[in-house]
């Protein structure tokens, strides 16, 4: 693998309108409620620190929390990342359902896969946490 | 009381590293002795040449296409079938000690049970994980959440820094050199031998066996992380094999132009990797250029690898000694193999990747049936696969292999193999990571190895490799485009595609690089 920067995207469709999904996904301080493997988080202004199940603290910089666009963006600023951008978009499918898209861009590339893989599991968990039996079909 | 099963795997060990297979560097009297008493297989192949897909095949008895773990970093689903489950349900006590790797290693969120288990002990929540009631896990060093690393950090923290860091600061496979020659993934490791992971795996296996009642049946998968790189065995043992005295392997053409001519006869990703232009898979260091490999580096890597093989052999000897002390010797089947091979200098390369040649595909496999079974020692030359192990364990236990297993119980000799149709073995490769994809399918039949490539980053789908093992055992001459070999090529390709196992309906997702 010669790529130094990795880009990964996962999505889930939920049988809920976007404003209801955004209520949880757009709240930076509630990420541990739906992102499996994040045990806790603290938010201070635009700084967030999540602690993973392995006990690893990950400092983050919140870049965008846009309740109109339903977009949340953040950077992990831990030293192991040369660059990171996480983007969560909630899209209105205009049929009472939503599409949640979680994009992870990172250098080193390997970390994009690690964070992106966890984000995929988090999206799958989101349906359960929001009281749905599973993703919408 | 039935036959007990000690299943021993190593990681990334070549066929020719055992004395019984003609190896001359490492002394392996324990495995050689098992081979003399049992069945030695001369053409055992993995169904994938990287860890996670291959280990998933061992556990499920299915080809990667079917179990779905198509590359490293794709976790085996938790509800995948498992031979350990079958044995446990039949009353066997079950344990896995050492390297599992059915789930990705890079997991800061501890999403995967293998990585989370050491936090709660050695017995999985719910009682079983993939059919194992007891798991004590290890990998290639002292870092991470697995039991060995946690134990080392708690009991011998001074030893942690002695290991070679498998990954570099970019979480790529490390290409930094060490030792006397600057060979990649070589390091002087001052760790005491007794706390190195090879002996730890044997110690923990013995401890689990000691916890069992004399009359219990058991299946123990003892899984050594070595001789997979890094090549950092305990410093105290390195003098066993003086690298300066190591002959260059037959597969390493010392003359550079000869080496490059051979590689140029193969599909283009070989040369691209050799030149450092394209590293098409994660398992080889992105920062290391194979063309820079020197003869002395090949010697040093082979020497250290041999030391690691000797330590494994001695550790196995200790476990067999304990089995003897427990009075079980007559009732224990021992199966020894590995998950895939290693270039170790062949063609001027190290490590592994999408290259289906003997360095990576021809594996050591020895089955010493329980002496109570009165089996006749033999050598099997017909092709078999790791996919055949799970049904073999069922047969040893007196069980009918379930229909989801795709292999057959290993033959006991060539006549048995011919009678039961052990004619071909399949191996597959798929990788698709950050825009670079490689896909190939291989059949080994009669004395031929035939690989066909599907479209990918470096291939348009017309490429292939065809080697005649009878007159070209080192696979230096690719006959794919030779018109004289077109009939045999067409026959093998047709057989390859008509023999493909069923595909899993949904493609599993890559969740980590490894």
XYZ file of C-alpha atoms in Angstrom, chain B residues 63-511:
449
model
C -12.512 -21.331 1.397
C -12.165 -17.533 1.779
C -14.747 -16.985 -0.957
C -17.263 -18.767 1.246
C -16.355 -17.649 4.782
C -15.954 -14.136 3.435
C -12.664 -13.001 4.999
C -11.237 -11.894 1.679
C -8.234 -9.978 3.016
C -6.478 -9.074 6.253
C -8.507 -6.523 8.186
C -11.858 -8.139 7.379
C -13.168 -9.688 10.600
C -14.581 -13.200 10.515
C -18.260 -12.829 11.497
C -18.930 -13.887 15.054
C -21.549 -16.355 13.872
C -19.213 -18.033 11.361
C -19.101 -21.804 11.701
C -16.243 -23.209 13.748
C -14.773 -26.670 14.102
C -14.116 -25.819 17.742
C -17.868 -25.418 18.211
C -18.438 -28.845 16.687
C -15.893 -30.439 18.981
C -17.153 -28.585 22.052
C -20.688 -29.726 21.387
C -19.356 -33.274 21.186
C -17.953 -32.933 24.676
C -14.436 -31.777 23.967
C -12.780 -29.181 26.164
C -11.476 -26.492 23.828
C -8.701 -23.912 24.037
C -6.788 -21.571 21.779
C -3.434 -20.407 23.119
C -1.279 -17.941 21.183
C -2.146 -16.129 17.990
C -5.793 -16.162 16.897
C -6.210 -13.300 14.408
C -9.735 -13.907 13.230
C -10.351 -10.262 14.100
C -8.221 -7.188 13.328
C -5.359 -6.229 15.611
C -5.544 -2.446 15.156
C -8.499 -1.761 17.402
C -8.196 1.190 19.811
C -11.919 0.940 20.502
C -11.607 -2.727 21.574
C -14.542 -3.532 19.347
C -13.392 -7.073 18.719
C -13.687 -9.777 21.389
C -10.153 -11.088 20.838
C -8.754 -7.697 21.787
C -11.120 -7.094 24.697
C -10.777 -10.511 26.287
C -7.638 -9.923 28.320
C -9.541 -7.262 30.258
C -11.805 -9.929 31.720
C -9.579 -12.990 31.823
C -9.223 -16.094 29.710
C -12.815 -17.307 29.605
C -14.996 -15.429 27.131
C -18.181 -13.760 28.304
C -20.996 -16.144 27.494
C -18.760 -19.155 27.890
C -17.471 -19.616 24.352
C -15.824 -17.568 21.635
C -15.827 -19.312 18.263
C -16.157 -22.604 20.116
C -13.238 -22.035 22.474
C -13.885 -22.005 26.201
C -10.388 -20.810 27.009
C -8.336 -18.257 25.077
C -4.954 -16.818 26.000
C -3.766 -14.722 23.130
C -0.484 -13.361 21.847
C 1.001 -11.803 18.789
C 4.429 -10.775 17.550
C 5.557 -8.415 20.281
C 4.859 -6.890 23.637
C 2.487 -4.096 22.621
C -1.294 -4.224 22.590
C -4.247 -5.594 24.485
C -3.635 -9.345 24.160
C -2.825 -11.535 27.155
C 0.888 -11.933 26.456
C 1.490 -8.216 26.070
C -0.542 -7.436 29.185
C 1.346 -10.087 31.165
C 4.697 -8.857 29.928
C 3.840 -5.250 30.755
C 2.813 -6.241 34.260
C 5.564 -8.742 35.074
C 8.507 -7.774 32.884
C 8.065 -4.188 31.721
C 11.802 -3.911 31.117
C 11.430 -6.412 28.254
C 8.874 -4.440 26.254
C 11.362 -2.212 24.489
C 13.458 -5.116 23.262
C 11.054 -6.172 20.550
C 11.193 -4.772 17.031
C 8.254 -2.404 16.450
C 6.209 -4.228 13.843
C 4.585 -1.012 12.634
C 6.261 2.328 12.070
C 5.043 5.789 13.047
C 2.680 5.790 10.089
C 1.209 2.462 11.169
C 2.704 0.904 8.079
C 4.607 -2.356 8.333
C 8.021 -1.200 9.497
C 10.830 -1.253 6.963
C 13.623 -0.189 9.312
C 16.663 -2.426 9.319
C 18.752 -3.859 12.131
C 20.983 -6.719 13.152
C 24.407 -6.977 11.564
C 23.288 -6.393 8.001
C 20.543 -3.794 8.271
C 17.922 -6.283 7.070
C 14.352 -5.078 7.497
C 12.411 -6.331 10.539
C 15.602 -7.664 12.178
C 16.506 -6.551 15.688
C 18.639 -7.706 18.565
C 16.157 -8.492 21.321
C 17.683 -8.793 24.807
C 14.583 -10.478 26.206
C 15.123 -13.539 28.377
C 14.246 -16.660 26.466
C 11.847 -17.918 29.118
C 9.537 -14.930 28.727
C 9.633 -14.705 24.924
C 6.241 -15.428 23.364
C 7.233 -18.860 22.050
C 7.908 -20.211 25.520
C 4.942 -18.293 26.931
C 2.607 -20.060 24.483
C 4.015 -23.436 25.553
C 3.787 -22.512 29.250
C 0.180 -21.411 28.972
C -0.706 -24.508 26.961
C 0.787 -26.703 29.662
C -1.082 -24.753 32.331
C -4.384 -25.307 30.533
C -3.694 -28.985 29.995
C -2.874 -29.293 33.686
C -6.298 -27.898 34.515
C -8.048 -30.797 32.776
C -9.203 -34.061 34.229
C -7.349 -37.177 33.143
C -10.369 -38.613 31.329
C -11.480 -35.494 29.512
C -11.230 -35.185 25.750
C -9.682 -31.959 24.541
C -8.842 -29.940 21.473
C -6.049 -27.458 21.999
C -4.945 -25.086 19.260
C -1.432 -24.025 20.252
C -0.625 -21.141 17.925
C 2.916 -19.754 17.902
C 3.341 -16.197 16.522
C 6.819 -17.045 15.146
C 8.632 -17.389 12.771
C 6.619 -14.524 11.234
C 8.645 -11.315 11.104
C 9.913 -9.398 12.965
C 12.961 -11.569 13.257
C 13.832 -10.636 16.812
C 14.363 -13.874 18.748
C 16.019 -13.711 22.174
C 19.578 -12.491 21.810
C 20.842 -15.384 23.905
C 19.743 -17.815 21.176
C 20.937 -16.013 18.055
C 24.376 -17.679 18.082
C 22.712 -21.031 17.345
C 22.891 -20.167 13.649
C 25.746 -17.951 12.450
C 24.328 -16.002 9.559
C 27.763 -15.736 7.961
C 27.693 -19.494 7.497
C 24.210 -19.626 6.009
C 24.112 -20.636 2.353
C 21.939 -18.559 0.084
C 18.606 -20.248 -0.556
C 18.087 -22.066 -3.842
C 15.236 -19.683 -4.619
C 17.485 -16.608 -4.438
C 19.307 -15.895 -7.682
C 22.339 -13.940 -6.497
C 22.978 -12.413 -9.897
C 20.864 -9.307 -10.144
C 20.221 -9.466 -13.864
C 19.169 -13.103 -13.619
C 16.869 -12.224 -10.738
C 15.268 -9.395 -12.636
C 14.865 -11.443 -15.801
C 12.965 -14.055 -13.816
C 10.711 -11.440 -12.226
C 10.082 -9.776 -15.573
C 8.623 -13.046 -16.805
C 5.844 -12.759 -14.244
C 2.852 -10.386 -14.114
C 3.930 -6.792 -13.747
C 3.073 -6.274 -10.057
C 6.085 -8.494 -9.261
C 8.531 -6.058 -10.842
C 6.651 -3.030 -9.595
C 7.045 -4.241 -6.031
C 10.656 -5.321 -6.543
C 11.500 -1.818 -7.748
C 9.503 -0.189 -4.952
C 7.116 1.435 -7.416
C 3.944 -0.189 -6.126
C 3.453 -2.017 -2.863
C 0.107 -3.548 -3.646
C -0.698 -4.921 -0.218
C -0.371 -3.876 3.417
C 1.628 -6.921 4.510
C 4.930 -5.694 3.039
C 6.677 -2.544 4.281
C 5.782 0.383 2.040
C 9.114 2.039 2.796
C 11.305 -0.899 1.817
C 12.491 -1.568 -1.731
C 13.164 -5.276 -2.366
C 15.772 -4.449 -5.017
C 17.990 -3.205 -2.190
C 18.041 -6.608 -0.468
C 21.607 -7.889 -0.176
C 22.826 -11.480 -0.035
C 24.014 -10.967 3.534
C 20.592 -9.689 4.533
C 19.051 -12.830 3.064
C 21.503 -14.873 5.121
C 20.746 -13.016 8.336
C 16.973 -13.236 7.894
C 17.224 -16.962 7.223
C 19.479 -17.470 10.247
C 17.123 -15.679 12.617
C 14.144 -17.436 11.147
C 15.898 -20.752 11.793
C 16.505 -19.797 15.419
C 12.809 -19.059 15.837
C 11.918 -22.419 14.264
C 14.234 -24.199 16.692
C 12.649 -22.466 19.677
C 9.206 -23.535 18.477
C 10.362 -27.115 18.091
C 11.771 -27.138 21.606
C 8.623 -25.543 23.029
C 6.519 -28.200 21.342
C 8.806 -30.812 22.842
C 8.084 -29.464 26.311
C 4.340 -29.653 25.726
C 4.583 -33.205 24.412
C 6.652 -34.070 27.464
C 3.893 -32.814 29.734
C 1.310 -34.753 27.733
C 3.411 -37.841 28.301
C 3.596 -37.130 32.024
C -0.185 -36.906 32.102
C -0.344 -40.395 30.603
C -2.078 -39.205 27.440
C 0.562 -39.947 24.812
C -1.197 -42.890 23.203
C -4.452 -40.962 22.843
C -3.227 -37.677 21.389
C -3.218 -36.750 17.712
C -0.726 -34.013 16.896
C -1.156 -31.886 13.778
C 1.593 -29.389 12.969
C 1.317 -26.753 10.256
C 1.353 -23.025 9.583
C -1.004 -20.486 8.016
C 1.133 -19.509 4.997
C 4.729 -19.164 3.887
C 7.370 -16.443 3.547
C 9.584 -15.358 0.662
C 12.706 -15.329 2.813
C 14.856 -14.250 -0.140
C 13.212 -16.151 -2.996
C 13.337 -13.991 -6.149
C 15.057 -11.308 -4.045
C 11.941 -10.732 -1.967
C 10.898 -10.890 1.668
C 7.504 -11.050 3.407
C 4.375 -11.935 1.412
C 1.727 -10.640 -0.921
C -0.242 -11.570 -4.024
C 2.366 -14.006 -5.281
C 1.277 -17.629 -5.545
C 4.524 -19.553 -5.602
C 5.938 -22.239 -3.314
C 7.612 -19.744 -0.989
C 4.170 -18.665 0.195
C 2.031 -21.656 -0.710
C 3.981 -24.815 0.069
C 3.499 -25.424 3.769
C 4.842 -27.772 6.366
C 2.106 -30.200 7.425
C 2.630 -33.197 9.664
C -0.088 -35.329 11.225
C 0.939 -37.801 13.869
C -2.201 -39.834 14.578
C -2.653 -41.039 18.133
C -0.479 -44.141 18.552
C -3.596 -45.995 19.707
C -4.914 -45.645 16.150
C -1.969 -47.755 14.877
C -1.597 -45.703 11.701
C 1.155 -46.617 9.262
C 3.720 -43.852 8.732
C 3.554 -42.418 5.233
C 4.305 -39.507 2.946
C 1.456 -37.931 0.983
C 2.486 -36.283 -2.259
C -1.020 -35.416 -3.483
C -2.270 -31.854 -2.978
C -4.153 -31.073 0.210
C -5.198 -27.794 1.809
C -5.660 -26.178 5.164
C -9.358 -26.391 4.296
C -8.990 -30.116 5.008
C -7.979 -29.644 8.641
C -11.413 -29.018 10.159
C -12.917 -32.208 8.721
C -9.797 -34.055 9.847
C -10.368 -32.944 13.432
C -13.974 -34.124 13.192
C -12.850 -37.503 11.897
C -10.301 -37.859 14.677
C -13.087 -37.148 17.162
C -15.273 -39.781 15.545
C -17.697 -37.211 14.147
C -19.107 -36.824 10.676
C -17.819 -33.509 9.247
C -20.763 -31.124 8.945
C -21.906 -30.266 5.420
C -20.671 -26.682 5.606
C -17.082 -27.879 5.665
C -15.687 -27.861 2.136
C -12.585 -30.010 2.470
C -12.127 -33.664 3.236
C -10.427 -35.429 6.096
C -6.724 -35.565 5.279
C -5.653 -38.705 3.435
C -3.425 -41.158 5.224
C -1.392 -42.028 2.130
C -1.394 -41.448 -1.630
C -3.645 -44.417 -2.313
C -6.206 -43.017 0.121
C -5.813 -39.600 -1.511
C -6.448 -41.025 -4.973
C -9.415 -43.020 -3.752
C -11.019 -39.932 -2.216
C -10.234 -37.479 -4.994
C -7.441 -35.315 -3.573
C -6.509 -34.094 -7.022
C -6.355 -30.316 -6.780
C -6.017 -27.519 -4.245
C -7.206 -23.947 -4.653
C -5.734 -20.700 -3.390
C -7.158 -17.219 -3.816
C -6.123 -13.612 -3.274
C -8.233 -10.482 -3.148
C -7.090 -7.111 -1.888
C -8.545 -3.687 -2.413
C -7.094 -0.948 -0.305
C -6.948 2.768 -1.014
C -7.362 2.395 -4.732
C -5.017 -0.535 -5.268
C -6.622 -3.862 -6.035
C -5.276 -7.303 -6.892
C -7.313 -10.433 -7.546
C -6.014 -13.855 -8.487
C -7.153 -17.457 -8.390
C -4.803 -20.418 -8.383
C -5.084 -24.138 -8.905
C -2.390 -26.650 -8.067
C -2.969 -29.983 -9.780
C -0.739 -32.797 -10.940
C 2.640 -31.061 -11.169
C 1.276 -27.685 -12.282
C 0.616 -24.405 -10.510
C -1.666 -22.163 -12.550
C -2.781 -18.669 -11.524
C -5.142 -16.408 -13.397
C -5.545 -12.708 -12.691
C -8.760 -10.754 -12.656
C -8.789 -7.067 -13.597
C -7.113 -4.882 -10.991
C -4.765 -1.949 -10.599
C -1.852 -3.600 -12.393
C -3.698 -6.233 -14.398
C -6.207 -6.222 -17.235
C -7.415 -9.751 -16.573
C -5.397 -11.498 -19.273
C -2.320 -12.194 -17.147
C -1.416 -15.449 -15.550
C 1.294 -17.706 -14.255
C 1.909 -21.311 -15.155
C 4.697 -23.328 -13.613
C 5.695 -26.924 -14.148
C 6.819 -28.108 -10.723
C 8.332 -31.228 -12.248
C 10.971 -29.473 -14.319
C 10.899 -26.016 -12.732
C 10.545 -26.541 -8.973
C 11.728 -23.000 -8.236
C 9.047 -21.543 -10.499
C 11.415 -19.406 -12.483
C 9.872 -19.928 -15.894
C 6.354 -18.649 -16.374
C 4.776 -20.742 -19.166
C 1.505 -18.776 -19.276
C 2.194 -17.230 -22.676
C 4.023 -20.221 -24.145
C 1.900 -21.561 -27.047
C 3.219 -25.054 -26.449
C 1.624 -25.018 -23.010
C -1.686 -23.520 -24.122
C -3.636 -26.815 -23.932
C -2.546 -27.548 -20.363
C -3.154 -23.910 -19.406
C -6.683 -24.004 -20.832
C -7.423 -27.267 -19.088
C -6.200 -25.970 -15.732
C -8.051 -22.672 -16.033
C -11.278 -24.485 -16.903
C -10.784 -26.788 -13.929
C -9.993 -23.809 -11.709
C -13.225 -22.025 -12.528
C -15.399 -25.124 -12.436
C -13.998 -25.982 -9.004
C -14.668 -22.615 -7.385
C -16.490 -22.819 -4.054
C -19.749 -20.904 -3.553
C -19.395 -17.213 -2.763
C -20.762 -15.540 0.305
C -23.718 -13.415 -0.793
C -22.728 -10.187 0.939
C -19.165 -8.910 0.741
C -17.704 -8.367 4.197
C -16.221 -4.946 4.858
C -12.567 -4.102 5.416
C -12.484 -2.594 8.921
